PDB file of C-alpha atoms and ligand atoms in Angstrom:
ATOM      1  CA  MET A   1     118.829 -16.190 221.432  1.00 42.00           C
ATOM      2  CA  LYS A   2     116.289 -17.451 218.901  1.00 44.00           C
ATOM      3  CA  LYS A   3     113.300 -15.997 218.720  1.00 45.00           C
ATOM      4  CA  ILE A   4     110.984 -17.928 219.766  1.00 43.00           C
ATOM      5  CA  THR A   5     106.680 -17.767 218.018  1.00 43.00           C
ATOM      6  CA  THR A   6     103.756 -18.582 221.185  1.00 43.00           C
ATOM      7  CA  GLU A   7     101.227 -19.149 218.427  1.00 45.00           C
ATOM      8  CA  HIS A   8     100.981 -22.890 218.699  1.00 46.00           C
ATOM      9  CA  GLU A   9     101.751 -23.203 221.984  1.00 43.00           C
ATOM     10  CA  PRO A  10     100.313 -27.280 222.823  1.00 40.00           C
ATOM     11  CA  GLN A  11      97.236 -26.918 224.622  1.00 42.00           C
ATOM     12  CA  VAL A  12      97.139 -28.895 227.963  1.00 42.00           C
ATOM     13  CA  VAL A  13      94.757 -32.371 226.857  1.00 41.00           C
ATOM     14  CA  ARG A  14      91.934 -32.862 228.758  1.00 57.00           C
ATOM     15  CA  GLN A  15      93.139 -34.344 231.504  1.00 64.00           C
ATOM     16  CA  LEU A  16      90.921 -37.410 233.758  1.00 73.00           C
ATOM     17  CA  SER A  17      91.626 -37.305 236.770  1.00 78.00           C
ATOM     18  CA  VAL A  18      92.378 -39.788 239.009  1.00 79.00           C
ATOM     19  CA  ALA A  19      88.992 -40.775 240.128  1.00 85.00           C
ATOM     20  CA  ASP A  20      87.998 -40.279 236.639  1.00 86.00           C
ATOM     21  CA  PHE A  21      90.542 -42.807 235.904  1.00 88.00           C
ATOM     22  CA  ASP A  22      89.377 -45.055 238.977  1.00 89.00           C
ATOM     23  CA  ARG A  23      85.459 -44.509 237.733  1.00 91.00           C
ATOM     24  CA  MET A  24      86.134 -45.548 234.224  1.00 92.00           C
ATOM     25  CA  PHE A  25      88.515 -48.011 234.453  1.00 94.00           C
ATOM     26  CA  PRO A  26      87.927 -50.072 237.916  1.00 95.00           C
ATOM     27  CA  ASP A  27      88.794 -53.333 237.437  1.00 95.00           C
ATOM     28  CA  GLU A  28      90.596 -55.573 234.347  1.00 95.00           C
ATOM     29  CA  ALA A  29      87.084 -56.678 232.433  1.00 95.00           C
ATOM     30  CA  ALA A  30      86.505 -52.661 232.013  1.00 95.00           C
ATOM     31  CA  CYS A  31      89.842 -51.608 230.479  1.00 96.00           C
ATOM     32  CA  LYS A  32      89.344 -55.134 228.308  1.00 96.00           C
ATOM     33  CA  ASP A  33      86.234 -54.060 227.317  1.00 95.00           C
ATOM     34  CA  TYR A  34      87.658 -50.542 226.219  1.00 95.00           C
ATOM     35  CA  LEU A  35      90.100 -52.428 223.960  1.00 96.00           C
ATOM     36  CA  VAL A  36      88.104 -54.737 222.258  1.00 95.00           C
ATOM     37  CA  HIS A  37      85.828 -51.043 221.487  1.00 94.00           C
ATOM     38  CA  GLN A  38      88.696 -49.130 220.628  1.00 93.00           C
ATOM     39  CA  ARG A  39      90.337 -51.958 218.844  1.00 94.00           C
ATOM     40  CA  TRP A  40      87.222 -52.717 217.008  1.00 95.00           C
ATOM     41  CA  PRO A  41      84.604 -49.525 217.223  1.00 93.00           C
ATOM     42  CA  ASN A  42      82.846 -51.715 214.766  1.00 93.00           C
ATOM     43  CA  GLY A  43      82.498 -55.251 215.650  1.00 95.00           C
ATOM     44  CA  VAL A  44      85.417 -58.068 216.236  1.00 96.00           C
ATOM     45  CA  ARG A  45      86.598 -58.840 213.509  1.00 96.00           C
ATOM     46  CA  CYS A  46      90.433 -61.633 212.351  1.00 96.00           C
ATOM     47  CA  PRO A  47      93.148 -60.057 212.737  1.00 94.00           C
ATOM     48  CA  ARG A  48      94.801 -61.821 209.980  1.00 94.00           C
ATOM     49  CA  CYS A  49      91.882 -62.028 207.412  1.00 95.00           C
ATOM     50  CA  GLU A  50      89.195 -58.915 208.016  1.00 94.00           C
ATOM     51  CA  ASN A  51      86.584 -62.164 208.545  1.00 95.00           C
ATOM     52  CA  GLU A  52      83.581 -59.836 210.586  1.00 94.00           C
ATOM     53  CA  LYS A  53      82.088 -63.559 211.502  1.00 95.00           C
ATOM     54  CA  VAL A  54      83.913 -64.487 214.148  1.00 95.00           C
ATOM     55  CA  TYR A  55      82.531 -66.738 217.051  1.00 95.00           C
ATOM     56  CA  GLU A  56      82.913 -66.053 220.855  1.00 93.00           C
ATOM     57  CA  ALA A  57      85.694 -68.665 222.369  1.00 89.00           C
ATOM     58  CA  GLY A  58      83.385 -68.181 225.660  1.00 81.00           C
ATOM     59  CA  GLY A  59      83.566 -70.322 228.488  1.00 83.00           C
ATOM     60  CA  LYS A  60      86.940 -70.078 230.105  1.00 87.00           C
ATOM     61  CA  HIS A  61      88.278 -68.080 227.279  1.00 89.00           C
ATOM     62  CA  PRO A  62      86.279 -64.589 227.235  1.00 91.00           C
ATOM     63  CA  TRP A  63      87.864 -62.257 224.790  1.00 94.00           C
ATOM     64  CA  HIS A  64      89.216 -65.014 222.946  1.00 96.00           C
ATOM     65  CA  TRP A  65      87.585 -65.147 219.566  1.00 96.00           C
ATOM     66  CA  ALA A  66      87.612 -68.111 216.819  1.00 96.00           C
ATOM     67  CA  CYS A  67      87.783 -67.836 212.857  1.00 96.00           C
ATOM     68  CA  HIS A  68      86.557 -70.609 210.683  1.00 95.00           C
ATOM     69  CA  LYS A  69      87.860 -69.129 207.283  1.00 95.00           C
ATOM     70  CA  CYS A  70      91.038 -68.352 207.706  1.00 93.00           C
ATOM     71  CA  GLY A  71      92.086 -72.100 210.019  1.00 84.00           C
ATOM     72  CA  LYS A  72      91.391 -75.590 210.389  1.00 89.00           C
ATOM     73  CA  PRO A  73      91.178 -76.055 213.213  1.00 93.00           C
ATOM     74  CA  ALA A  74      89.758 -72.837 213.636  1.00 94.00           C
ATOM     75  CA  TYR A  75      92.397 -69.526 214.182  1.00 95.00           C
ATOM     76  CA  ARG A  76      91.783 -68.489 217.918  1.00 94.00           C
ATOM     77  CA  PHE A  77      92.900 -65.209 218.896  1.00 95.00           C
ATOM     78  CA  SER A  78      92.833 -62.975 221.978  1.00 95.00           C
ATOM     79  CA  LEU A  79      92.132 -59.031 221.922  1.00 95.00           C
ATOM     80  CA  TYR A  80      95.567 -58.817 222.675  1.00 95.00           C
ATOM     81  CA  VAL A  81      97.024 -60.194 219.992  1.00 94.00           C
ATOM     82  CA  GLY A  82      99.483 -57.891 217.602  1.00 92.00           C
ATOM     83  CA  THR A  83      98.513 -55.029 219.519  1.00 93.00           C
ATOM     84  CA  ILE A  84     101.480 -53.535 222.005  1.00 92.00           C
ATOM     85  CA  PHE A  85      99.868 -55.485 225.052  1.00 93.00           C
ATOM     86  CA  GLU A  86     100.771 -58.843 223.450  1.00 91.00           C
ATOM     87  CA  ASN A  87     102.662 -61.383 225.726  1.00 85.00           C
ATOM     88  CA  THR A  88     103.074 -59.482 228.677  1.00 83.00           C
ATOM     89  CA  ASN A  89     102.133 -59.929 231.879  1.00 84.00           C
ATOM     90  CA  TYR A  90     101.169 -57.170 233.526  1.00 90.00           C
ATOM     91  CA  PRO A  91      98.045 -56.317 233.710  1.00 92.00           C
ATOM     92  CA  LEU A  92      95.884 -53.704 231.537  1.00 94.00           C
ATOM     93  CA  ARG A  93      94.784 -51.482 233.804  1.00 94.00           C
ATOM     94  CA  THR A  94      98.361 -50.766 234.535  1.00 92.00           C
ATOM     95  CA  TRP A  95      99.897 -50.128 231.534  1.00 94.00           C
ATOM     96  CA  PHE A  96      95.986 -47.724 230.762  1.00 94.00           C
ATOM     97  CA  LYS A  97      97.269 -45.503 233.662  1.00 92.00           C
ATOM     98  CA  VAL A  98     101.232 -45.615 232.202  1.00 93.00           C
ATOM     99  CA  LEU A  99      99.516 -44.124 229.493  1.00 94.00           C
ATOM    100  CA  HIS A 100      97.142 -41.673 230.854  1.00 92.00           C
ATOM    101  CA  LEU A 101     100.396 -40.271 232.874  1.00 90.00           C
ATOM    102  CA  MET A 102     102.370 -40.258 229.670  1.00 91.00           C
ATOM    103  CA  LEU A 103      99.837 -38.174 228.158  1.00 90.00           C
ATOM    104  CA  VAL A 104      98.805 -35.928 230.714  1.00 86.00           C
ATOM    105  CA  SER A 105     102.523 -34.970 231.213  1.00 86.00           C
ATOM    106  CA  LYS A 106     103.130 -32.310 228.795  1.00 83.00           C
ATOM    107  CA  LYS A 107     107.189 -32.553 228.947  1.00 84.00           C
ATOM    108  CA  GLY A 108     106.930 -36.444 229.523  1.00 87.00           C
ATOM    109  CA  ILE A 109     107.071 -38.495 232.647  1.00 89.00           C
ATOM    110  CA  SER A 110     110.083 -40.733 233.839  1.00 90.00           C
ATOM    111  CA  ALA A 111     110.354 -44.022 234.272  1.00 89.00           C
ATOM    112  CA  MET A 112     111.058 -43.147 237.876  1.00 89.00           C
ATOM    113  CA  GLN A 113     108.009 -41.053 238.840  1.00 89.00           C
ATOM    114  CA  ILE A 114     106.007 -43.861 236.735  1.00 90.00           C
ATOM    115  CA  HIS A 115     107.458 -46.319 239.165  1.00 90.00           C
ATOM    116  CA  ARG A 116     106.745 -44.738 242.291  1.00 88.00           C
ATOM    117  CA  MET A 117     103.043 -43.628 241.332  1.00 84.00           C
ATOM    118  CA  ILE A 118     102.017 -46.570 240.158  1.00 80.00           C
ATOM    119  CA  ASP A 119     103.718 -49.717 242.131  1.00 74.00           C
ATOM    120  CA  SER A 120     104.958 -51.368 239.391  1.00 68.00           C
ATOM    121  CA  GLY A 121     107.238 -53.628 241.289  1.00 78.00           C
ATOM    122  CA  SER A 122     110.292 -52.657 239.899  1.00 86.00           C
ATOM    123  CA  TYR A 123     112.376 -49.456 238.010  1.00 89.00           C
ATOM    124  CA  LYS A 124     112.937 -52.034 235.325  1.00 90.00           C
ATOM    125  CA  THR A 125     109.345 -52.603 234.597  1.00 89.00           C
ATOM    126  CA  ALA A 126     108.328 -49.289 234.551  1.00 91.00           C
ATOM    127  CA  PHE A 127     111.084 -49.081 231.807  1.00 91.00           C
ATOM    128  CA  TYR A 128     109.470 -51.387 230.176  1.00 91.00           C
ATOM    129  CA  ILE A 129     105.664 -50.352 230.006  1.00 93.00           C
ATOM    130  CA  CYS A 130     107.306 -46.974 228.864  1.00 93.00           C
ATOM    131  CA  HIS A 131     109.380 -48.072 226.779  1.00 92.00           C
ATOM    132  CA  ARG A 132     106.369 -50.188 225.158  1.00 93.00           C
ATOM    133  CA  LEU A 133     103.907 -47.129 225.001  1.00 94.00           C
ATOM    134  CA  ARG A 134     105.864 -44.890 223.256  1.00 93.00           C
ATOM    135  CA  ALA A 135     106.427 -47.891 220.081  1.00 90.00           C
ATOM    136  CA  GLY A 136     102.529 -47.723 220.767  1.00 91.00           C
ATOM    137  CA  LEU A 137     102.405 -44.086 219.757  1.00 92.00           C
ATOM    138  CA  ALA A 138     104.283 -43.933 216.345  1.00 89.00           C
ATOM    139  CA  ASP A 139     101.571 -42.309 213.842  1.00 78.00           C
ATOM    140  CA  PRO A 140     100.696 -44.858 211.490  1.00 71.00           C
ATOM    141  CA  GLU A 141      98.707 -42.202 209.121  1.00 69.00           C
ATOM    142  CA  PHE A 142     100.911 -39.544 208.016  1.00 75.00           C
ATOM    143  CA  ARG A 143      99.987 -37.586 205.307  1.00 81.00           C
ATOM    144  CA  LYS A 144     102.486 -35.748 203.326  1.00 92.00           C
ATOM    145  CA  PHE A 145     102.659 -31.843 204.030  1.00 93.00           C
ATOM    146  CA  MET A 146      99.995 -29.538 201.799  1.00 94.00           C
ATOM    147  CA  GLY A 147     100.415 -25.840 202.065  1.00 95.00           C
ATOM    148  CA  ILE A 148     103.079 -23.189 204.086  1.00 96.00           C
ATOM    149  CA  MET A 149     105.243 -25.404 206.014  1.00 96.00           C
ATOM    150  CA  GLU A 150     108.577 -25.503 207.882  1.00 97.00           C
ATOM    151  CA  VAL A 151     112.032 -27.575 207.661  1.00 97.00           C
ATOM    152  CA  ASP A 152     115.057 -27.499 210.338  1.00 97.00           C
ATOM    153  CA  GLU A 153     117.349 -30.126 212.007  1.00 95.00           C
ATOM    154  CA  THR A 154     118.370 -29.630 215.507  1.00 95.00           C
ATOM    155  CA  TYR A 155     120.928 -31.773 217.600  1.00 92.00           C
ATOM    156  CA  MET A 156     119.605 -34.005 220.696  1.00 90.00           C
ATOM    157  CA  GLY A 157     122.081 -34.720 223.582  1.00 80.00           C
ATOM    158  CA  GLY A 158     125.490 -34.636 224.430  1.00 67.00           C
ATOM    159  CA  LYS A 159     127.309 -34.297 227.867  1.00 59.00           C
ATOM    160  CA  ASP A 160     126.560 -31.275 229.728  1.00 49.00           C
ATOM    161  CA  LYS A 161     129.496 -29.100 228.637  1.00 49.00           C
ATOM    162  CA  ASN A 162     128.034 -29.408 224.837  1.00 46.00           C
ATOM    163  CA  ARG A 163     124.482 -28.752 225.131  1.00 44.00           C
ATOM    164  CA  HIS A 164     124.859 -25.481 224.633  1.00 48.00           C
ATOM    165  CA  ALA A 165     126.772 -25.470 221.351  1.00 45.00           C
ATOM    166  CA  ASP A 166     124.083 -26.278 219.256  1.00 48.00           C
ATOM    167  CA  LYS A 167     124.551 -26.746 215.717  1.00 47.00           C
ATOM    168  CA  ARG A 168     128.249 -25.373 216.105  1.00 45.00           C
ATOM    169  CA  ASP A 169     128.956 -28.071 213.458  1.00 44.00           C
ATOM    170  CA  ARG A 170     126.168 -28.117 211.561  1.00 45.00           C
ATOM    171  CA  ILE A 171     127.015 -31.333 208.933  1.00 44.00           C
ATOM    172  CA  ARG A 172     128.073 -33.430 211.357  1.00 45.00           C
ATOM    173  CA  GLY A 173     127.068 -32.857 214.902  1.00 45.00           C
ATOM    174  CA  THR A 174     128.324 -31.382 217.568  1.00 55.00           C
ATOM    175  CA  GLY A 175     130.811 -34.918 218.722  1.00 66.00           C
ATOM    176  CA  ASP A 176     127.667 -36.570 221.374  1.00 75.00           C
ATOM    177  CA  LYS A 177     125.159 -34.741 220.110  1.00 86.00           C
ATOM    178  CA  THR A 178     122.347 -36.611 217.878  1.00 91.00           C
ATOM    179  CA  PRO A 179     120.674 -34.583 214.813  1.00 94.00           C
ATOM    180  CA  VAL A 180     117.275 -34.844 214.320  1.00 96.00           C
ATOM    181  CA  ILE A 181     114.960 -32.756 211.215  1.00 97.00           C
ATOM    182  CA  GLY A 182     111.822 -32.377 211.740  1.00 97.00           C
ATOM    183  CA  ALA A 183     109.322 -30.353 209.391  1.00 97.00           C
ATOM    184  CA  ILE A 184     105.520 -28.816 210.178  1.00 97.00           C
ATOM    185  CA  SER A 185     103.059 -27.136 208.736  1.00 94.00           C
ATOM    186  CA  ARG A 186     101.105 -23.990 209.576  1.00 89.00           C
ATOM    187  CA  LYS A 187      98.331 -25.380 211.099  1.00 82.00           C
ATOM    188  CA  GLY A 188     100.918 -27.397 213.513  1.00 81.00           C
ATOM    189  CA  ASN A 189     101.452 -31.015 212.457  1.00 92.00           C
ATOM    190  CA  VAL A 190     105.092 -32.682 212.959  1.00 95.00           C
ATOM    191  CA  VAL A 191     106.845 -35.474 211.878  1.00 96.00           C
ATOM    192  CA  CYS A 192     110.396 -36.017 213.418  1.00 95.00           C
ATOM    193  CA  LYS A 193     112.856 -38.363 213.216  1.00 95.00           C
ATOM    194  CA  MET A 194     116.460 -38.980 214.416  1.00 95.00           C
ATOM    195  CA  ILE A 195     118.866 -38.498 211.014  1.00 95.00           C
ATOM    196  CA  GLU A 196     122.819 -39.701 210.851  1.00 92.00           C
ATOM    197  CA  ASN A 197     123.879 -36.784 209.333  1.00 91.00           C
ATOM    198  CA  ALA A 198     122.730 -33.666 208.409  1.00 92.00           C
ATOM    199  CA  ASP A 199     124.419 -34.073 205.070  1.00 94.00           C
ATOM    200  CA  MET A 200     122.463 -32.732 202.215  1.00 96.00           C
ATOM    201  CA  PRO A 201     121.350 -35.783 200.835  1.00 96.00           C
ATOM    202  CA  THR A 202     119.957 -37.632 203.971  1.00 96.00           C
ATOM    203  CA  LEU A 203     117.869 -33.399 204.382  1.00 97.00           C
ATOM    204  CA  HIS A 204     117.055 -33.535 200.715  1.00 97.00           C
ATOM    205  CA  ARG A 205     115.649 -37.405 200.906  1.00 96.00           C
ATOM    206  CA  PHE A 206     113.679 -36.230 204.144  1.00 96.00           C
ATOM    207  CA  VAL A 207     111.899 -33.653 202.553  1.00 96.00           C
ATOM    208  CA  HIS A 208     111.052 -35.521 199.217  1.00 96.00           C
ATOM    209  CA  GLU A 209     109.541 -38.078 201.538  1.00 94.00           C
ATOM    210  CA  VAL A 210     107.335 -35.402 203.697  1.00 95.00           C
ATOM    211  CA  VAL A 211     105.836 -32.826 201.121  1.00 95.00           C
ATOM    212  CA  ASP A 212     103.230 -33.743 198.981  1.00 94.00           C
ATOM    213  CA  LYS A 213     105.165 -31.832 195.714  1.00 94.00           C
ATOM    214  CA  GLU A 214     101.637 -30.592 193.916  1.00 94.00           C
ATOM    215  CA  LYS A 215      99.953 -28.724 196.932  1.00 95.00           C
ATOM    216  CA  VAL A 216     102.981 -27.416 198.678  1.00 96.00           C
ATOM    217  CA  SER A 217     102.903 -24.139 198.896  1.00 96.00           C
ATOM    218  CA  LEU A 218     106.130 -23.031 200.760  1.00 97.00           C
ATOM    219  CA  VAL A 219     108.738 -25.020 202.187  1.00 97.00           C
ATOM    220  CA  ALA A 220     110.980 -22.379 204.595  1.00 97.00           C
ATOM    221  CA  THR A 221     114.277 -23.094 205.596  1.00 96.00           C
ATOM    222  CA  ASP A 222     116.915 -21.400 207.906  1.00 94.00           C
ATOM    223  CA  GLU A 223     120.477 -20.990 205.640  1.00 92.00           C
ATOM    224  CA  HIS A 224     121.845 -24.878 206.156  1.00 92.00           C
ATOM    225  CA  SER A 225     123.984 -25.514 203.208  1.00 92.00           C
ATOM    226  CA  GLY A 226     121.980 -28.656 203.278  1.00 94.00           C
ATOM    227  CA  TYR A 227     118.313 -26.847 202.086  1.00 95.00           C
ATOM    228  CA  GLN A 228     120.456 -25.775 198.659  1.00 94.00           C
ATOM    229  CA  TYR A 229     118.539 -26.647 195.899  1.00 95.00           C
ATOM    230  CA  LEU A 230     115.787 -27.890 197.255  1.00 95.00           C
ATOM    231  CA  GLU A 231     114.167 -25.840 194.393  1.00 94.00           C
ATOM    232  CA  ARG A 232     116.057 -26.275 191.853  1.00 94.00           C
ATOM    233  CA  TRP A 233     116.319 -30.298 192.598  1.00 95.00           C
ATOM    234  CA  GLN A 234     112.776 -31.017 193.559  1.00 93.00           C
ATOM    235  CA  GLY A 235     110.858 -28.238 191.776  1.00 95.00           C
ATOM    236  CA  LEU A 236     109.885 -27.027 195.938  1.00 96.00           C
ATOM    237  CA  PRO A 237     108.954 -23.685 196.308  1.00 97.00           C
ATOM    238  CA  HIS A 238     111.613 -23.146 198.877  1.00 97.00           C
ATOM    239  CA  GLN A 239     112.412 -19.579 201.009  1.00 96.00           C
ATOM    240  CA  THR A 240     115.020 -19.418 203.372  1.00 95.00           C
ATOM    241  CA  VAL A 241     115.554 -16.951 206.439  1.00 94.00           C
ATOM    242  CA  GLY A 242     119.590 -16.383 207.635  1.00 90.00           C
ATOM    243  CA  HIS A 243     119.676 -16.640 211.453  1.00 84.00           C
ATOM    244  CA  LYS A 244     122.704 -16.386 211.175  1.00 85.00           C
ATOM    245  CA  ARG A 245     122.594 -13.053 210.311  1.00 85.00           C
ATOM    246  CA  GLY A 246     119.696 -12.148 212.807  1.00 88.00           C
ATOM    247  CA  GLU A 247     116.878 -13.065 210.252  1.00 89.00           C
ATOM    248  CA  TYR A 248     114.081 -14.551 212.005  1.00 90.00           C
ATOM    249  CA  VAL A 249     111.755 -13.927 210.346  1.00 92.00           C
ATOM    250  CA  ARG A 250     110.394 -12.344 206.553  1.00 90.00           C
ATOM    251  CA  GLY A 251     107.008 -12.558 206.126  1.00 90.00           C
ATOM    252  CA  LEU A 252     105.383 -15.784 205.880  1.00 92.00           C
ATOM    253  CA  VAL A 253     108.647 -17.376 205.754  1.00 94.00           C
ATOM    254  CA  HIS A 254     110.174 -18.444 209.199  1.00 94.00           C
ATOM    255  CA  THR A 255     111.528 -21.535 210.929  1.00 94.00           C
ATOM    256  CA  ASN A 256     109.816 -20.479 214.217  1.00 94.00           C
ATOM    257  CA  ASN A 257     106.620 -23.228 214.643  1.00 95.00           C
ATOM    258  CA  MET A 258     109.958 -26.012 214.447  1.00 96.00           C
ATOM    259  CA  GLU A 259     111.495 -23.929 216.749  1.00 95.00           C
ATOM    260  CA  SER A 260     109.146 -24.189 219.810  1.00 94.00           C
ATOM    261  CA  PHE A 261     108.744 -27.938 218.988  1.00 95.00           C
ATOM    262  CA  TRP A 262     112.379 -28.089 219.382  1.00 96.00           C
ATOM    263  CA  SER A 263     112.117 -26.648 222.391  1.00 93.00           C
ATOM    264  CA  LEU A 264     109.300 -28.055 223.949  1.00 92.00           C
ATOM    265  CA  LEU A 265     111.032 -31.586 222.821  1.00 93.00           C
ATOM    266  CA  LYS A 266     114.483 -30.603 224.704  1.00 92.00           C
ATOM    267  CA  ARG A 267     112.639 -29.370 227.743  1.00 89.00           C
ATOM    268  CA  GLY A 268     110.629 -32.687 227.947  1.00 89.00           C
ATOM    269  CA  VAL A 269     113.702 -34.481 227.839  1.00 87.00           C
ATOM    270  CA  ILE A 270     116.873 -33.162 228.602  1.00 82.00           C
ATOM    271  CA  GLY A 271     114.647 -31.937 232.145  1.00 79.00           C
ATOM    272  CA  THR A 272     112.499 -34.885 232.290  1.00 80.00           C
ATOM    273  CA  TYR A 273     114.699 -37.511 230.961  1.00 77.00           C
ATOM    274  CA  HIS A 274     117.677 -36.367 232.198  1.00 75.00           C
ATOM    275  CA  ASN A 275     119.686 -36.695 228.242  1.00 73.00           C
ATOM    276  CA  VAL A 276     118.486 -39.986 226.002  1.00 80.00           C
ATOM    277  CA  SER A 277     121.212 -41.906 224.450  1.00 82.00           C
ATOM    278  CA  LYS A 278     121.068 -42.637 220.809  1.00 85.00           C
ATOM    279  CA  LYS A 279     119.376 -46.114 220.900  1.00 85.00           C
ATOM    280  CA  TYR A 280     116.047 -44.785 222.912  1.00 86.00           C
ATOM    281  CA  LEU A 281     115.499 -41.276 221.131  1.00 91.00           C
ATOM    282  CA  PRO A 282     113.056 -42.917 218.196  1.00 92.00           C
ATOM    283  CA  PRO A 283     110.437 -43.812 220.809  1.00 92.00           C
ATOM    284  CA  TYR A 284     110.874 -40.073 222.722  1.00 92.00           C
ATOM    285  CA  LEU A 285     110.184 -38.795 219.747  1.00 95.00           C
ATOM    286  CA  ASN A 286     106.988 -40.606 219.191  1.00 94.00           C
ATOM    287  CA  GLU A 287     106.198 -39.938 222.070  1.00 94.00           C
ATOM    288  CA  PHE A 288     106.411 -36.059 221.758  1.00 94.00           C
ATOM    289  CA  GLN A 289     105.396 -36.442 217.968  1.00 95.00           C
ATOM    290  CA  PHE A 290     101.758 -38.422 219.151  1.00 94.00           C
ATOM    291  CA  ARG A 291     101.760 -35.889 221.838  1.00 93.00           C
ATOM    292  CA  PHE A 292     101.671 -32.682 220.195  1.00 93.00           C
ATOM    293  CA  ASN A 293      99.726 -33.479 217.187  1.00 92.00           C
ATOM    294  CA  ASN A 294      97.490 -34.500 218.875  1.00 91.00           C
ATOM    295  CA  ARG A 295      97.185 -31.401 221.256  1.00 87.00           C
ATOM    296  CA  LYS A 296      93.295 -30.345 220.416  1.00 87.00           C
ATOM    297  CA  GLU A 297      92.237 -33.995 220.429  1.00 87.00           C
ATOM    298  CA  LYS A 298      89.566 -34.994 222.332  1.00 85.00           C
ATOM    299  CA  ASP A 299      89.596 -38.080 223.185  1.00 88.00           C
ATOM    300  CA  ILE A 300      93.295 -38.559 222.924  1.00 89.00           C
ATOM    301  CA  PHE A 301      93.406 -41.148 225.853  1.00 91.00           C
ATOM    302  CA  GLY A 302      90.477 -43.129 223.035  1.00 91.00           C
ATOM    303  CA  LYS A 303      92.750 -42.562 219.782  1.00 91.00           C
ATOM    304  CA  ALA A 304      96.365 -43.976 221.749  1.00 93.00           C
ATOM    305  CA  ILE A 305      94.745 -46.900 222.828  1.00 93.00           C
ATOM    306  CA  ALA A 306      93.330 -47.514 219.332  1.00 90.00           C
ATOM    307  CA  GLY A 307      96.641 -47.243 217.890  1.00 88.00           C
ATOM    308  CA  CYS A 308      98.610 -49.535 220.290  1.00 87.00           C
TER     309      CYS A 308
HETATM  310 ZN1   ZN B   1      90.399 -65.327 209.907  1.00 56.32          ZN
END
């Protein structure tokens, strides 16, 4: 068994009770006002040209504005333009409810559960809403890693009988399993990504993308051959622990934080979603990454809406 640290076990995010949610979002108008405020905290701007002098369309079109700077006739836009809520017929309050449930469930919440809870009409609707929300949770403001960091890869999915064969074949994955690579700083922010295979060029490329070369002080990995030469080729302060030899921690060198994120992800994906196909894995990774990285954020809901 792998040693799992509890040092960075995510805290439960602050949960709005159903009553709090209803008080905050009693109707569509309240949801729309909230979205406008989160999108444009300093006042509405034109999404095309960033112009601050926009005019309310008024009349029959509340939550619509016109920009005279970038269009003739004026460019008209609604609060939804450029968000994941654009071109859908579902009430914003339904979206909010689903997002709220998603963010407060540490291991995620299945579309079937959502369907039962929100009266979404059909399971397909619930699935669609969940899926789009996950896309909205992609982290746009990724900052490169500094200080001490860990990099590790794992394998997701596959048939039940293969599920415990983790890392049996470390290069190609085990049959129908999908490799995922991740990096985490000791402060606890994580970035993870689905990859085609865990060969050396892929692992090196990932590390190159996520590391701030000037400011990183240690890249800790296990002894997977794909991480070889990180020091020689990329000039990184790379050290390994020998999991195969039963070595998990050597001073500051370990991948325990990455391992605990993997275990949270797997418990969620297998326990809640009963496995996820390759096609849908990246949005689930967004979801788990967002929840994990914002586990101490007081207003996780507001932050999520602002990015949608
Ligand atoms: Zn404009």
